[in-house]
């Protein structure tokens, strides 16, 4: 089983177990981490937007054109932004660190 590190919006660092094959979004839901995922991973929204630690970003598979299009709608996008539903955990990604972006102001 892999490890995944979430940096929550308040700066809290949470290292959790991440079963291989689950997406970052699914792992967040498994551990009660505040990452929405309104479309349940169907690549139809950007509510599971995470900011990947720069040290890990180039190790991930590149984002698809559809993912890039969805990221265009996300709040607080950075150069290392990805959708959590599109990153599948595997042994190679054990230790992956992602930061939850700030919530959009109402």
GROMACS .gro file of N, CA and C in nm:
model
  318
    1UNK      N    1   0.085  -0.118   0.000
    1UNK     CA    2   0.000   0.000   0.000
    1UNK      C    3   0.089   0.124   0.000
    2UNK      N    4   0.049   0.222  -0.079
    2UNK     CA    5   0.125   0.345  -0.092
    2UNK      C    6   0.087   0.446   0.015
    3UNK      N    7   0.166   0.551   0.025
    3UNK     CA    8   0.138   0.664   0.114
    3UNK      C    9   0.109   0.785   0.027
    4UNK      N   10   0.020   0.870   0.074
    4UNK     CA   11  -0.014   0.994   0.006
    4UNK      C   12  -0.019   1.103   0.112
    5UNK      N   13   0.042   1.217   0.081
    5UNK     CA   14   0.045   1.328   0.177
    5UNK      C   15  -0.044   1.440   0.124
    6UNK      N   16  -0.139   1.480   0.206
    6UNK     CA   17  -0.224   1.595   0.176
    6UNK      C   18  -0.181   1.711   0.263
    7UNK      N   19  -0.166   1.828   0.202
    7UNK     CA   20  -0.149   1.952   0.278
    7UNK      C   21  -0.285   2.020   0.272
    8UNK      N   22  -0.352   2.024   0.386
    8UNK     CA   23  -0.488   2.077   0.390
    8UNK      C   24  -0.485   2.230   0.382
    9UNK      N   25  -0.602   2.288   0.362
    9UNK     CA   26  -0.613   2.433   0.341
    9UNK      C   27  -0.558   2.515   0.457
   10UNK      N   28  -0.560   2.459   0.577
   10UNK     CA   29  -0.506   2.531   0.693
   10UNK      C   30  -0.357   2.502   0.715
   11UNK      N   31  -0.295   2.428   0.622
   11UNK     CA   32  -0.153   2.398   0.632
   11UNK      C   33  -0.120   2.267   0.702
   12UNK      N   34  -0.222   2.200   0.756
   12UNK     CA   35  -0.201   2.073   0.824
   12UNK      C   36  -0.154   1.967   0.724
   13UNK      N   37  -0.050   1.895   0.763
   13UNK     CA   38   0.004   1.787   0.679
   13UNK      C   39  -0.053   1.655   0.727
   14UNK      N   40  -0.119   1.582   0.637
   14UNK     CA   41  -0.177   1.451   0.672
   14UNK      C   42  -0.124   1.345   0.579
   15UNK      N   43  -0.053   1.249   0.635
   15UNK     CA   44  -0.006   1.134   0.557
   15UNK      C   45  -0.104   1.021   0.579
   16UNK      N   46  -0.154   0.966   0.469
   16UNK     CA   47  -0.255   0.861   0.477
   16UNK      C   48  -0.214   0.741   0.391
   17UNK      N   49  -0.275   0.626   0.420
   17UNK     CA   50  -0.255   0.509   0.336
   17UNK      C   51  -0.339   0.526   0.211
   18UNK      N   52  -0.279   0.492   0.097
   18UNK     CA   53  -0.345   0.509  -0.032
   18UNK      C   54  -0.342   0.378  -0.109
   19UNK      N   55  -0.452   0.303  -0.107
   19UNK     CA   56  -0.454   0.177  -0.181
   19UNK      C   57  -0.421   0.198  -0.328
   20UNK      N   58  -0.331   0.116  -0.379
   20UNK     CA   59  -0.294   0.125  -0.520
   20UNK      C   60  -0.418   0.106  -0.607
   21UNK      N   61  -0.428   0.187  -0.712
   21UNK     CA   62  -0.542   0.181  -0.803
   21UNK      C   63  -0.648   0.284  -0.776
   22UNK      N   64  -0.652   0.338  -0.653
   22UNK     CA   65  -0.749   0.444  -0.624
   22UNK      C   66  -0.692   0.578  -0.670
   23UNK      N   67  -0.781   0.669  -0.705
   23UNK     CA   68  -0.737   0.804  -0.743
   23UNK      C   69  -0.710   0.886  -0.617
   24UNK      N   70  -0.638   0.995  -0.634
   24UNK     CA   71  -0.613   1.088  -0.523
   24UNK      C   72  -0.746   1.134  -0.464
   25UNK      N   73  -0.845   1.161  -0.550
   25UNK     CA   74  -0.976   1.203  -0.503
   25UNK      C   75  -1.041   1.094  -0.418
   26UNK      N   76  -1.035   0.970  -0.463
   26UNK     CA   77  -1.095   0.859  -0.388
   26UNK      C   78  -1.024   0.839  -0.254
   27UNK      N   79  -0.893   0.855  -0.252
   27UNK     CA   80  -0.818   0.842  -0.127
   27UNK      C   81  -0.859   0.953  -0.030
   28UNK      N   82  -0.877   1.074  -0.082
   28UNK     CA   83  -0.922   1.186   0.003
   28UNK      C   84  -1.057   1.152   0.066
   29UNK      N   85  -1.150   1.103  -0.013
   29UNK     CA   86  -1.283   1.068   0.038
   29UNK      C   87  -1.273   0.956   0.142
   30UNK      N   88  -1.187   0.858   0.117
   30UNK     CA   89  -1.168   0.746   0.209
   30UNK      C   90  -1.124   0.794   0.348
   31UNK      N   91  -1.047   0.903   0.351
   31UNK     CA   92  -0.992   0.952   0.478
   31UNK      C   93  -1.058   1.080   0.528
   32UNK      N   94  -1.172   1.117   0.471
   32UNK     CA   95  -1.245   1.234   0.518
   32UNK      C   96  -1.176   1.367   0.492
   33UNK      N   97  -1.097   1.375   0.387
   33UNK     CA   98  -1.028   1.498   0.352
   33UNK      C   99  -1.118   1.579   0.261
   34UNK      N  100  -1.124   1.709   0.282
   34UNK     CA  101  -1.218   1.799   0.216
   34UNK      C  102  -1.179   1.828   0.070
   35UNK      N  103  -1.199   1.728  -0.015
   35UNK     CA  104  -1.177   1.740  -0.159
   35UNK      C  105  -1.306   1.692  -0.225
   36UNK      N  106  -1.377   1.784  -0.290
   36UNK     CA  107  -1.515   1.755  -0.330
   36UNK      C  108  -1.531   1.642  -0.432
   37UNK      N  109  -1.499   1.664  -0.557
   37UNK     CA  110  -1.521   1.561  -0.659
   37UNK      C  111  -1.667   1.548  -0.696
   38UNK      N  112  -1.732   1.659  -0.732
   38UNK     CA  113  -1.876   1.661  -0.760
   38UNK      C  114  -1.917   1.566  -0.872
   39UNK      N  115  -1.833   1.547  -0.973
   39UNK     CA  116  -1.871   1.460  -1.086
   39UNK      C  117  -1.829   1.315  -1.062
   40UNK      N  118  -1.778   1.286  -0.943
   40UNK     CA  119  -1.738   1.151  -0.902
   40UNK      C  120  -1.631   1.091  -0.992
   41UNK      N  121  -1.544   1.177  -1.046
   41UNK     CA  122  -1.431   1.127  -1.123
   41UNK      C  123  -1.458   1.106  -1.270
   42UNK      N  124  -1.566   1.164  -1.323
   42UNK     CA  125  -1.599   1.145  -1.464
   42UNK      C  126  -1.538   1.251  -1.554
   43UNK      N  127  -1.451   1.333  -1.500
   43UNK     CA  128  -1.382   1.438  -1.575
   43UNK      C  129  -1.479   1.539  -1.634
   44UNK      N  130  -1.580   1.576  -1.552
   44UNK     CA  131  -1.681   1.672  -1.596
   44UNK      C  132  -1.686   1.796  -1.509
   45UNK      N  133  -1.590   1.810  -1.417
   45UNK     CA  134  -1.583   1.929  -1.331
   45UNK      C  135  -1.438   1.947  -1.287
   46UNK      N  136  -1.414   2.044  -1.203
   46UNK     CA  137  -1.278   2.067  -1.152
   46UNK      C  138  -1.275   2.075  -1.000
   47UNK      N  139  -1.374   2.017  -0.934
   47UNK     CA  140  -1.384   2.031  -0.789
   47UNK      C  141  -1.286   1.943  -0.712
   48UNK      N  142  -1.213   1.856  -0.782
   48UNK     CA  143  -1.111   1.775  -0.714
   48UNK      C  144  -0.970   1.827  -0.747
   49UNK      N  145  -0.962   1.954  -0.785
   49UNK     CA  146  -0.835   2.019  -0.818
   49UNK      C  147  -0.739   2.013  -0.698
   50UNK      N  148  -0.617   1.968  -0.725
   50UNK     CA  149  -0.511   1.968  -0.625
   50UNK      C  150  -0.386   2.029  -0.688
   51UNK      N  151  -0.297   2.075  -0.602
   51UNK     CA  152  -0.168   2.128  -0.647
   51UNK      C  153  -0.062   2.026  -0.609
   52UNK      N  154  -0.001   1.969  -0.710
   52UNK     CA  155   0.099   1.864  -0.690
   52UNK      C  156   0.231   1.929  -0.651
   53UNK      N  157   0.299   1.872  -0.551
   53UNK     CA  158   0.431   1.920  -0.513
   53UNK      C  159   0.522   1.916  -0.636
   54UNK      N  160   0.598   2.022  -0.656
   54UNK     CA  161   0.683   2.035  -0.775
   54UNK      C  162   0.777   1.916  -0.793
   55UNK      N  163   0.824   1.858  -0.684
   55UNK     CA  164   0.917   1.744  -0.692
   55UNK      C  165   0.849   1.621  -0.754
   56UNK      N  166   0.718   1.615  -0.750
   56UNK     CA  167   0.643   1.500  -0.801
   56UNK      C  168   0.580   1.525  -0.937
   57UNK      N  169   0.559   1.650  -0.974
   57UNK     CA  170   0.478   1.683  -1.090
   57UNK      C  171   0.525   1.612  -1.218
   58UNK      N  172   0.653   1.615  -1.247
   58UNK     CA  173   0.703   1.555  -1.371
   58UNK      C  174   0.706   1.402  -1.367
   59UNK      N  175   0.683   1.343  -1.250
   59UNK     CA  176   0.680   1.197  -1.240
   59UNK      C  177   0.544   1.140  -1.278
   60UNK      N  178   0.443   1.227  -1.280
   60UNK     CA  179   0.307   1.184  -1.314
   60UNK      C  180   0.290   1.178  -1.465
   61UNK      N  181   0.193   1.098  -1.509
   61UNK     CA  182   0.158   1.100  -1.650
   61UNK      C  183   0.106   1.239  -1.685
   62UNK      N  184   0.134   1.289  -1.804
   62UNK     CA  185   0.085   1.423  -1.840
   62UNK      C  186  -0.067   1.430  -1.839
   63UNK      N  187  -0.118   1.549  -1.812
   63UNK     CA  188  -0.263   1.571  -1.815
   63UNK      C  189  -0.314   1.558  -1.958
   64UNK      N  190  -0.432   1.500  -1.971
   64UNK     CA  191  -0.496   1.491  -2.102
   64UNK      C  192  -0.552   1.628  -2.140
   65UNK      N  193  -0.588   1.641  -2.266
   65UNK     CA  194  -0.648   1.767  -2.312
   65UNK      C  195  -0.779   1.793  -2.237
   66UNK      N  196  -0.858   1.688  -2.212
   66UNK     CA  197  -0.983   1.704  -2.136
   66UNK      C  198  -0.957   1.753  -1.994
   67UNK      N  199  -0.853   1.699  -1.931
   67UNK     CA  200  -0.819   1.744  -1.796
   67UNK      C  201  -0.776   1.890  -1.799
   68UNK      N  202  -0.693   1.927  -1.896
   68UNK     CA  203  -0.650   2.067  -1.909
   68UNK      C  204  -0.770   2.159  -1.925
   69UNK      N  205  -0.868   2.117  -2.006
   69UNK     CA  206  -0.989   2.198  -2.026
   69UNK      C  207  -1.064   2.218  -1.894
   70UNK      N  208  -1.075   2.113  -1.814
   70UNK     CA  209  -1.144   2.124  -1.685
   70UNK      C  210  -1.066   2.212  -1.588
   71UNK      N  211  -0.934   2.201  -1.591
   71UNK     CA  212  -0.852   2.285  -1.503
   71UNK      C  213  -0.869   2.434  -1.534
   72UNK      N  214  -0.902   2.465  -1.659
   72UNK     CA  215  -0.927   2.605  -1.695
   72UNK      C  216  -1.042   2.664  -1.615
   73UNK      N  217  -1.129   2.580  -1.560
   73UNK     CA  218  -1.244   2.627  -1.483
   73UNK      C  219  -1.216   2.627  -1.332
   74UNK      N  220  -1.102   2.577  -1.290
   74UNK     CA  221  -1.072   2.564  -1.147
   74UNK      C  222  -1.025   2.697  -1.088
   75UNK      N  223  -1.047   2.714  -0.959
   75UNK     CA  224  -1.003   2.832  -0.885
   75UNK      C  225  -0.864   2.807  -0.827
   76UNK      N  226  -0.775   2.903  -0.839
   76UNK     CA  227  -0.643   2.892  -0.778
   76UNK      C  228  -0.547   2.800  -0.850
   77UNK      N  229  -0.560   2.787  -0.982
   77UNK     CA  230  -0.475   2.697  -1.061
   77UNK      C  231  -0.330   2.748  -1.061
   78UNK      N  232  -0.238   2.653  -1.052
   78UNK     CA  233  -0.094   2.683  -1.058
   78UNK      C  234  -0.031   2.599  -1.169
   79UNK      N  235   0.097   2.616  -1.188
   79UNK     CA  236   0.170   2.541  -1.291
   79UNK      C  237   0.171   2.391  -1.263
   80UNK      N  238   0.149   2.351  -1.138
   80UNK     CA  239   0.151   2.208  -1.104
   80UNK      C  240   0.013   2.157  -1.063
   81UNK      N  241  -0.091   2.224  -1.107
   81UNK     CA  242  -0.229   2.181  -1.077
   81UNK      C  243  -0.266   2.058  -1.159
   82UNK      N  244  -0.342   1.971  -1.096
   82UNK     CA  245  -0.398   1.853  -1.161
   82UNK      C  246  -0.535   1.826  -1.099
   83UNK      N  247  -0.612   1.740  -1.162
   83UNK     CA  248  -0.737   1.693  -1.105
   83UNK      C  249  -0.709   1.564  -1.030
   84UNK      N  250  -0.751   1.559  -0.904
   84UNK     CA  251  -0.725   1.442  -0.821
   84UNK      C  252  -0.784   1.314  -0.876
   85UNK      N  253  -0.892   1.325  -0.953
   85UNK     CA  254  -0.955   1.205  -1.010
   85UNK      C  255  -0.871   1.143  -1.121
   86UNK      N  256  -0.773   1.216  -1.171
   86UNK     CA  257  -0.693   1.169  -1.284
   86UNK      C  258  -0.556   1.113  -1.242
   87UNK      N  259  -0.527   1.115  -1.113
   87UNK     CA  260  -0.400   1.061  -1.063
   87UNK      C  261  -0.431   0.932  -0.989
   88UNK      N  262  -0.389   0.820  -1.043
   88UNK     CA  263  -0.411   0.689  -0.981
   88UNK      C  264  -0.288   0.651  -0.901
   89UNK      N  265  -0.311   0.612  -0.778
   89UNK     CA  266  -0.200   0.574  -0.690
   89UNK      C  267  -0.141   0.440  -0.731
   90UNK      N  268  -0.010   0.431  -0.718
   90UNK     CA  269   0.065   0.308  -0.742
   90UNK      C  270   0.190   0.315  -0.657
   91UNK      N  271   0.261   0.206  -0.645
   91UNK     CA  272   0.381   0.200  -0.562
   91UNK      C  273   0.481   0.310  -0.600
   92UNK      N  274   0.492   0.337  -0.729
   92UNK     CA  275   0.585   0.438  -0.779
   92UNK      C  276   0.553   0.578  -0.725
   93UNK      N  277   0.426   0.603  -0.692
   93UNK     CA  278   0.384   0.734  -0.644
   93UNK      C  279   0.375   0.742  -0.492
   94UNK      N  280   0.421   0.639  -0.421
   94UNK     CA  281   0.415   0.641  -0.276
   94UNK      C  282   0.496   0.759  -0.223
   95UNK      N  283   0.431   0.842  -0.142
   95UNK     CA  284   0.493   0.963  -0.090
   95UNK      C  285   0.449   1.089  -0.163
   96UNK      N  286   0.369   1.072  -0.269
   96UNK     CA  287   0.317   1.185  -0.343
   96UNK      C  288   0.257   1.287  -0.247
   97UNK      N  289   0.287   1.414  -0.271
   97UNK     CA  290   0.236   1.521  -0.185
   97UNK      C  291   0.153   1.616  -0.270
   98UNK      N  292   0.031   1.642  -0.225
   98UNK     CA  293  -0.058   1.736  -0.293
   98UNK      C  294  -0.114   1.835  -0.191
   99UNK      N  295  -0.135   1.957  -0.238
   99UNK     CA  296  -0.192   2.063  -0.154
   99UNK      C  297  -0.332   2.093  -0.202
  100UNK      N  298  -0.425   2.109  -0.109
  100UNK     CA  299  -0.560   2.149  -0.145
  100UNK      C  300  -0.558   2.299  -0.170
  101UNK      N  301  -0.611   2.343  -0.283
  101UNK     CA  302  -0.609   2.487  -0.315
  101UNK      C  303  -0.706   2.562  -0.226
  102UNK      N  304  -0.692   2.694  -0.219
  102UNK     CA  305  -0.788   2.771  -0.140
  102UNK      C  306  -0.927   2.758  -0.202
  103UNK      N  307  -1.028   2.768  -0.119
  103UNK     CA  308  -1.166   2.763  -0.170
  103UNK      C  309  -1.199   2.895  -0.235
  104UNK      N  310  -1.281   2.887  -0.340
  104UNK     CA  311  -1.325   3.009  -0.408
  104UNK      C  312  -1.413   3.089  -0.313
  105UNK      N  313  -1.389   3.218  -0.309
  105UNK     CA  314  -1.470   3.306  -0.222
  105UNK      C  315  -1.610   3.318  -0.281
  106UNK      N  316  -1.710   3.319  -0.193
  106UNK     CA  317  -1.849   3.333  -0.241
  106UNK      C  318  -1.880   3.476  -0.275
   0.00000   0.00000   0.00000
